[in-house]
PDB file of C-alpha atoms and ligand atoms in Angstrom:
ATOM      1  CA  UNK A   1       0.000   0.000   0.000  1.00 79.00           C
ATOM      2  CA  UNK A   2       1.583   3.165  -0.998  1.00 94.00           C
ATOM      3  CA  UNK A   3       1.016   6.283   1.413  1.00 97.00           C
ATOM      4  CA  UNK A   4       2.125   9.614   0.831  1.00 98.00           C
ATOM      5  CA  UNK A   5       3.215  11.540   4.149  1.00 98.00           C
ATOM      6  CA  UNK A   6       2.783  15.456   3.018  1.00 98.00           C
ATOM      7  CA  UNK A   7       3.851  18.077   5.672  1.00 98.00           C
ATOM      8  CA  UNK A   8       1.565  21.273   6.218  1.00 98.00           C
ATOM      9  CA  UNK A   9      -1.075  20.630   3.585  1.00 98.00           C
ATOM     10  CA  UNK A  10      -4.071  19.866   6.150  1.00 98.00           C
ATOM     11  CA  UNK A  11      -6.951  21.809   6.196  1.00 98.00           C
ATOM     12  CA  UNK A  12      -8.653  23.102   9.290  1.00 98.00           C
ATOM     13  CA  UNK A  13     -11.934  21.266   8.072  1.00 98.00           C
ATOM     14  CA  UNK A  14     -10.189  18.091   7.224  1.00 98.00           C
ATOM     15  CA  UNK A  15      -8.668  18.552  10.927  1.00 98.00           C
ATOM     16  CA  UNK A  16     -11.818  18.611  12.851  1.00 98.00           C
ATOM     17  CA  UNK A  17     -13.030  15.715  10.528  1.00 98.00           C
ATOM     18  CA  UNK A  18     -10.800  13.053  11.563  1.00 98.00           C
ATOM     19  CA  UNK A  19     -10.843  13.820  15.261  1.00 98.00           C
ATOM     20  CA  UNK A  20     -14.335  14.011  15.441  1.00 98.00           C
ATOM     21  CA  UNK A  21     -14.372  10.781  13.051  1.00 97.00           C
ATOM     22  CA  UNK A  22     -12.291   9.551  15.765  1.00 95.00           C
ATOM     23  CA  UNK A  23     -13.942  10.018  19.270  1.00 94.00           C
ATOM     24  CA  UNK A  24     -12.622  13.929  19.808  1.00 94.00           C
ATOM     25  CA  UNK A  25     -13.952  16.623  20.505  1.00 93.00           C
ATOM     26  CA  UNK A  26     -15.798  18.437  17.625  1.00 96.00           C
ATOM     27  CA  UNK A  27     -14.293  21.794  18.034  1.00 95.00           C
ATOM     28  CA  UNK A  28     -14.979  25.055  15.463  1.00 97.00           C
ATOM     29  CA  UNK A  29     -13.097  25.594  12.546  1.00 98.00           C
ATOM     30  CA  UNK A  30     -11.492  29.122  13.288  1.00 98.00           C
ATOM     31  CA  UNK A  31     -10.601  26.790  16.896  1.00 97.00           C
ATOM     32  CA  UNK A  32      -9.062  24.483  14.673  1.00 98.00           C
ATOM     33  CA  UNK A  33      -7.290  26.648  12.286  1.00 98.00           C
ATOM     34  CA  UNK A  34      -5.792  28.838  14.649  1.00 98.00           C
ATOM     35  CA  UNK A  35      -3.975  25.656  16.926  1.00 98.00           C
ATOM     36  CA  UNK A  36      -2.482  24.429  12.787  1.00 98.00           C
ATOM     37  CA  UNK A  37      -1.241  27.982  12.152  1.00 98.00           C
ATOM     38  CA  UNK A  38       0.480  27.978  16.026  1.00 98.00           C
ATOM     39  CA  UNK A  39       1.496  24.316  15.596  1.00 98.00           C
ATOM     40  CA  UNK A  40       5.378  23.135  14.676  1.00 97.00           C
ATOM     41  CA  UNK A  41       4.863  20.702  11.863  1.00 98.00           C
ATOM     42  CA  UNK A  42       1.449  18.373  10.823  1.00 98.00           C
ATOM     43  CA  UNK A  43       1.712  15.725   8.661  1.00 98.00           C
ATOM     44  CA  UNK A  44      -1.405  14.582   6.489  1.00 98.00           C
ATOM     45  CA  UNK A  45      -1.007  10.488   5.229  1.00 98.00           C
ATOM     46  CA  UNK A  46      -2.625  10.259   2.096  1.00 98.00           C
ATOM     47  CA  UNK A  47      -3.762   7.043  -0.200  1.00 98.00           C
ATOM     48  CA  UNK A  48      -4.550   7.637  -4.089  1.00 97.00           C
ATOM     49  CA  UNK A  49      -5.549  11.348  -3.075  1.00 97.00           C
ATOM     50  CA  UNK A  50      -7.513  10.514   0.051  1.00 98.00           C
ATOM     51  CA  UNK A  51      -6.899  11.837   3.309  1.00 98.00           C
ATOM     52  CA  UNK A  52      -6.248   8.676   5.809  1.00 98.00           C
ATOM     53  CA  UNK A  53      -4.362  10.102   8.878  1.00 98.00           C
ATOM     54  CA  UNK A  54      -3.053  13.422  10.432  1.00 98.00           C
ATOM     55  CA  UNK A  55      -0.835  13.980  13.355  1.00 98.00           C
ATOM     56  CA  UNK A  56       0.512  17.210  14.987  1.00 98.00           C
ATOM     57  CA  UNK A  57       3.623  18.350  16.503  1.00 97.00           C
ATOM     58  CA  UNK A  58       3.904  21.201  18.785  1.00 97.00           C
ATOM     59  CA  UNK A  59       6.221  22.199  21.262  1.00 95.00           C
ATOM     60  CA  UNK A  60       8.881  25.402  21.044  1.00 92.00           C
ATOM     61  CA  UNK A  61      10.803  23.952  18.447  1.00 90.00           C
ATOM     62  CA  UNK A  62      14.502  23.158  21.077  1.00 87.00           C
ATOM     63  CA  UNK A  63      13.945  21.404  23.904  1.00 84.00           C
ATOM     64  CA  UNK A  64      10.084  20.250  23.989  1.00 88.00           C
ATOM     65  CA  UNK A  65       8.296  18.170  21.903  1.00 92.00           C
ATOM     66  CA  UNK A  66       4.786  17.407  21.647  1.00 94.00           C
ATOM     67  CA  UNK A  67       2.689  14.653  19.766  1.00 96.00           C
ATOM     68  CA  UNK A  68      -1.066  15.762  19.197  1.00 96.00           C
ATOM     69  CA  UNK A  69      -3.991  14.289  17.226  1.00 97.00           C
ATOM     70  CA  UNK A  70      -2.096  11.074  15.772  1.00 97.00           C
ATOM     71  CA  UNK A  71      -5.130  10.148  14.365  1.00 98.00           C
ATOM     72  CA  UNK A  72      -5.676   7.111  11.602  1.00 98.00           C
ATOM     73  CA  UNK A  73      -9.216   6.368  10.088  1.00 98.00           C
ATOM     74  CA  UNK A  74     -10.941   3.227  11.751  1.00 97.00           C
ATOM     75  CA  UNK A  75     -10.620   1.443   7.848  1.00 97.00           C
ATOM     76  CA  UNK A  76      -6.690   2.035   7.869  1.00 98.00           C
ATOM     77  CA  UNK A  77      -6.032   1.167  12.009  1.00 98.00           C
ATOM     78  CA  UNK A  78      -3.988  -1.658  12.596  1.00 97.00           C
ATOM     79  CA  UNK A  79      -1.627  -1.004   9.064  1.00 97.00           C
ATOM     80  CA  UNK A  80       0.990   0.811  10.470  1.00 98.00           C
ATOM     81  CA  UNK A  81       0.194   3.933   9.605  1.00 98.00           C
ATOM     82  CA  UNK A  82      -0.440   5.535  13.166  1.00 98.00           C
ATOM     83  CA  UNK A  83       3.480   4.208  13.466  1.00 98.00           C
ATOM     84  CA  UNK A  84       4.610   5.768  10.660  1.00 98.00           C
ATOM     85  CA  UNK A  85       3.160   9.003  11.010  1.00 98.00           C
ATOM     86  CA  UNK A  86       4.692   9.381  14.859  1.00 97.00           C
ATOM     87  CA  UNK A  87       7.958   8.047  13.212  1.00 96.00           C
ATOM     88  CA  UNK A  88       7.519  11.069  10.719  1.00 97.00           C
ATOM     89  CA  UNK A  89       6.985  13.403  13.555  1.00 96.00           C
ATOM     90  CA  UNK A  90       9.593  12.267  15.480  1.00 93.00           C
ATOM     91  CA  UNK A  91      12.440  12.838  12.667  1.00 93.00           C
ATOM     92  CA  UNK A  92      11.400  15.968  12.026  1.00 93.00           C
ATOM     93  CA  UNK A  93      11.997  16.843  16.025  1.00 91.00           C
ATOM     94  CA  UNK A  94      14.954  15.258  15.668  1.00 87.00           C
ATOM     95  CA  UNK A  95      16.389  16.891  12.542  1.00 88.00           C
ATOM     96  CA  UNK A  96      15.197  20.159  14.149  1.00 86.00           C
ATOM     97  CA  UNK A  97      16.716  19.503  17.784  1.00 81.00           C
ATOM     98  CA  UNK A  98      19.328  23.046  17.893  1.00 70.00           C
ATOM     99  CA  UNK A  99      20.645  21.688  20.705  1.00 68.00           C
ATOM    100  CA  UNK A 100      21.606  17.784  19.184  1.00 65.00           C
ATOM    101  CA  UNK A 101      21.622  17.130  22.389  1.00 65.00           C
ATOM    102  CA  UNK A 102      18.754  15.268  24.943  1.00 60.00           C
ATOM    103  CA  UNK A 103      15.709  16.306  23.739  1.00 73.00           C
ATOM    104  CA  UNK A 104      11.866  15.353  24.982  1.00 86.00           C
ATOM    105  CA  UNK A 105       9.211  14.368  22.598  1.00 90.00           C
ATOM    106  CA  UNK A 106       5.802  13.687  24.869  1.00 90.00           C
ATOM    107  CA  UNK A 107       2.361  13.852  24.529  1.00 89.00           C
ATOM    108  CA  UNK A 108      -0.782  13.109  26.092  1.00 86.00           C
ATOM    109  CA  UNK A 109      -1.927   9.462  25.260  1.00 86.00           C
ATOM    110  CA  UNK A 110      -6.099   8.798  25.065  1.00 85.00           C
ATOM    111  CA  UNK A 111      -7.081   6.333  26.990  1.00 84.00           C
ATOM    112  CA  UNK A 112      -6.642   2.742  25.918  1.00 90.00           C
ATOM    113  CA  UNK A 113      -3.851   3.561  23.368  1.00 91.00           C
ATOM    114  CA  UNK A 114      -0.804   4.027  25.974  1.00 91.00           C
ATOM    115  CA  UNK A 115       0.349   0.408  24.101  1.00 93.00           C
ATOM    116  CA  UNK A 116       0.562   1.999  21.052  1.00 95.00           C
ATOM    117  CA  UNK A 117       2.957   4.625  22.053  1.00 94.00           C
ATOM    118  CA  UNK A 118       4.732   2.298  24.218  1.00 92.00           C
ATOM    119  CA  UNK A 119       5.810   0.146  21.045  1.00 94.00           C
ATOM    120  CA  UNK A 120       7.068   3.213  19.599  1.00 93.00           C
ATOM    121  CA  UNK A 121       9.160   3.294  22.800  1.00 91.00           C
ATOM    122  CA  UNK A 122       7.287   6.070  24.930  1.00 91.00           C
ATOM    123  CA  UNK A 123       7.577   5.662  28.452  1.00 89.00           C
ATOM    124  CA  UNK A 124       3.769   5.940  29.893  1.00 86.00           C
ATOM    125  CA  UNK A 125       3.988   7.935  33.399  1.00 84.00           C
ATOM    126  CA  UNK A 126       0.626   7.462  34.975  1.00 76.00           C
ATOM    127  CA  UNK A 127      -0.639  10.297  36.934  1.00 67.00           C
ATOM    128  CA  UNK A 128      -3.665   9.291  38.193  1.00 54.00           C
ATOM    129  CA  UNK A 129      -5.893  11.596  35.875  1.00 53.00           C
ATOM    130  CA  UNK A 130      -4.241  11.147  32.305  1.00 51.00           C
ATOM    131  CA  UNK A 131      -0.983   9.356  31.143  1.00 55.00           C
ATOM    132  CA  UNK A 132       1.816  10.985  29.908  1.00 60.00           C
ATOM    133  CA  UNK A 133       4.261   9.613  27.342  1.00 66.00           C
ATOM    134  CA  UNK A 134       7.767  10.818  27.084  1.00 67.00           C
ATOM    135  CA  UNK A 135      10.994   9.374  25.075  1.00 68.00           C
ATOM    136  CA  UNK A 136      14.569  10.937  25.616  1.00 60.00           C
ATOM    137  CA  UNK A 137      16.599  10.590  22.642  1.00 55.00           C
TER     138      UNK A 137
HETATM  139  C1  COA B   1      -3.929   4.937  17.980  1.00 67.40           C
HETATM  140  C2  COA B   1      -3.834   4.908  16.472  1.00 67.40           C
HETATM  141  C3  COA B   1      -3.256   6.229  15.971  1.00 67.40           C
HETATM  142  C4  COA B   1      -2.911   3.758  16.061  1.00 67.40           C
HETATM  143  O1  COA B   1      -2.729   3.814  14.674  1.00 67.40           O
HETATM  144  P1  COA B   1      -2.564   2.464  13.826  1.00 67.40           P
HETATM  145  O2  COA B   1      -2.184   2.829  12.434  1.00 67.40           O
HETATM  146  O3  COA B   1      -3.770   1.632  13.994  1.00 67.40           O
HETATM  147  O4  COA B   1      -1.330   1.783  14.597  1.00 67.40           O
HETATM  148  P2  COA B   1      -0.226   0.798  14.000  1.00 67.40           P
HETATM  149  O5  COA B   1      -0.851  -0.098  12.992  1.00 67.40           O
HETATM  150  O6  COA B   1       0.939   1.594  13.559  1.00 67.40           O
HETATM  151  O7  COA B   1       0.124  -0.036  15.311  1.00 67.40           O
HETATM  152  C5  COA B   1       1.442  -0.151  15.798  1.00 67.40           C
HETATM  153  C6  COA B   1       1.435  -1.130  16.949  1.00 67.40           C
HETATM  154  O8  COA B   1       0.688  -0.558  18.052  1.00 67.40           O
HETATM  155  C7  COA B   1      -0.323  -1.471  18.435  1.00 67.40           C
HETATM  156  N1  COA B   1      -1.502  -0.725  18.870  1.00 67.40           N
HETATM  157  C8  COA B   1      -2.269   0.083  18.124  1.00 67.40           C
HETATM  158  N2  COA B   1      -3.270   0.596  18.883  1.00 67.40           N
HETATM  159  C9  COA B   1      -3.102   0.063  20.118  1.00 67.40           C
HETATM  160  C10 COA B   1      -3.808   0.191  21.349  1.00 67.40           C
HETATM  161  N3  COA B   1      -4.887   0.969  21.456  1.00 67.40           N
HETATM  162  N4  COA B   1      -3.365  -0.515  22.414  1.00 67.40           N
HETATM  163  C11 COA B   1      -2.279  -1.307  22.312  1.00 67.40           C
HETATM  164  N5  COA B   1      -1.557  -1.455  21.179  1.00 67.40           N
HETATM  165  C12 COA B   1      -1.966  -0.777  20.100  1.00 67.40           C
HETATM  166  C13 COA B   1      -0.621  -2.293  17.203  1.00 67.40           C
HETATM  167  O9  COA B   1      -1.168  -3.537  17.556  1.00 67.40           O
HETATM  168  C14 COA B   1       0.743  -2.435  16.578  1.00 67.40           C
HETATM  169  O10 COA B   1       1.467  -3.478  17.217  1.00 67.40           O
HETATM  170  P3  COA B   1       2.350  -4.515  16.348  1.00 67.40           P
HETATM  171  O11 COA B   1       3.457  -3.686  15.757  1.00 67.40           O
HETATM  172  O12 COA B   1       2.824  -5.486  17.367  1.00 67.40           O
HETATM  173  O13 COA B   1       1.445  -5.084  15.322  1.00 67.40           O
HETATM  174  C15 COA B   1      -5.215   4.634  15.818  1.00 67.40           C
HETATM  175  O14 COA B   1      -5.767   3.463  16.366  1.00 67.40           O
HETATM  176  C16 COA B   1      -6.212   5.763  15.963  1.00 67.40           C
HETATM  177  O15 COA B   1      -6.247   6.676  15.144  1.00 67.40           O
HETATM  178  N6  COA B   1      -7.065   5.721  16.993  1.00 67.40           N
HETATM  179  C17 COA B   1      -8.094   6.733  17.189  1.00 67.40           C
HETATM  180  C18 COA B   1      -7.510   8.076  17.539  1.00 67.40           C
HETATM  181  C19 COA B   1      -6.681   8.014  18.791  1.00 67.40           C
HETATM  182  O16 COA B   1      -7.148   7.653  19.854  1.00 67.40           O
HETATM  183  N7  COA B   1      -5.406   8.434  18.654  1.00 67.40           N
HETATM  184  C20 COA B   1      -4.495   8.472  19.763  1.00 67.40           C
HETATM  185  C21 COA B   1      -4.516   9.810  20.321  1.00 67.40           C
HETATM  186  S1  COA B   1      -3.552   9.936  21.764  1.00 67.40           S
END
């Protein structure tokens, strides 16, 4: 199956979409729009022209390092693609790190999907009200 990975091209619309598709929130589009503009990178995955996955990184760009909305249509789960798209993410942070030195990529794992991130090799931190995920590199 070949997937395209495209950095930046997602629309606010197509945003709210697939996390509402998804179980999140449904939030408003100027909401939405306005968190892509602030964001560090997002990365659309796309099949034969069709939007299949997002994910978000935000963070300020040096030391910290956030995963948001890694998000893959219920049709495409279970194909890799939620592993490729953090994998996409993560390079970027990487190739971006000023410092080259120990950087933190986190985020804030739903419920249920802490397994997910810990095959990637997150550390899940429970805290009693939501898990946190965090791998030095
Ligand atoms: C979580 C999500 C992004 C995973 O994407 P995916 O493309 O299905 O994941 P992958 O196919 O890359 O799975 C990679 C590995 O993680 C495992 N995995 C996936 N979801 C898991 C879960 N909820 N619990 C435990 N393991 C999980 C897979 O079994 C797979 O293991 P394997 O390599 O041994 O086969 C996807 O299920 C999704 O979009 N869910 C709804 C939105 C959501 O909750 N996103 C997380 C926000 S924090």
């Amino acid at each position: 199956m070949k997937i395209e990975f495209i950095d930046n091209i997602l629309t606010p619309e197509d945003f709210v979409r697939l996390r509402v598709t998804t179980g999140f929130a449904d939030i408003p589009v100027p909401h939405a729009r306005k968190a892509l503009q602030n964001g560090l990178l997002n990365v659309s995955a796309v099949k034969d022209g069709k939007l299949i996955g997002m994910g978000r990184l935000v963070g300020d760009g040096a030391m910290y390092w956030y995963l948001q909305e890694i998000i893959v249509l219920p049709e495409y789960q279970g194909l890799g693609i939620g592993t490729m798209i953090v994998n996409h993410l993560v390079d970027y942070a990487v190739k971006n790190s000023s410092t080259g030195k120990i950087t933190t990529i986190g985020g804030v794992s739903a419920r249920g999907k802490e397994g997910f991130y810990e095959k990637l090799g997150f550390e899940v931190i429970p805290n009693g009200i939501q898990w946190r995920i965090k791998r030095k590199l």
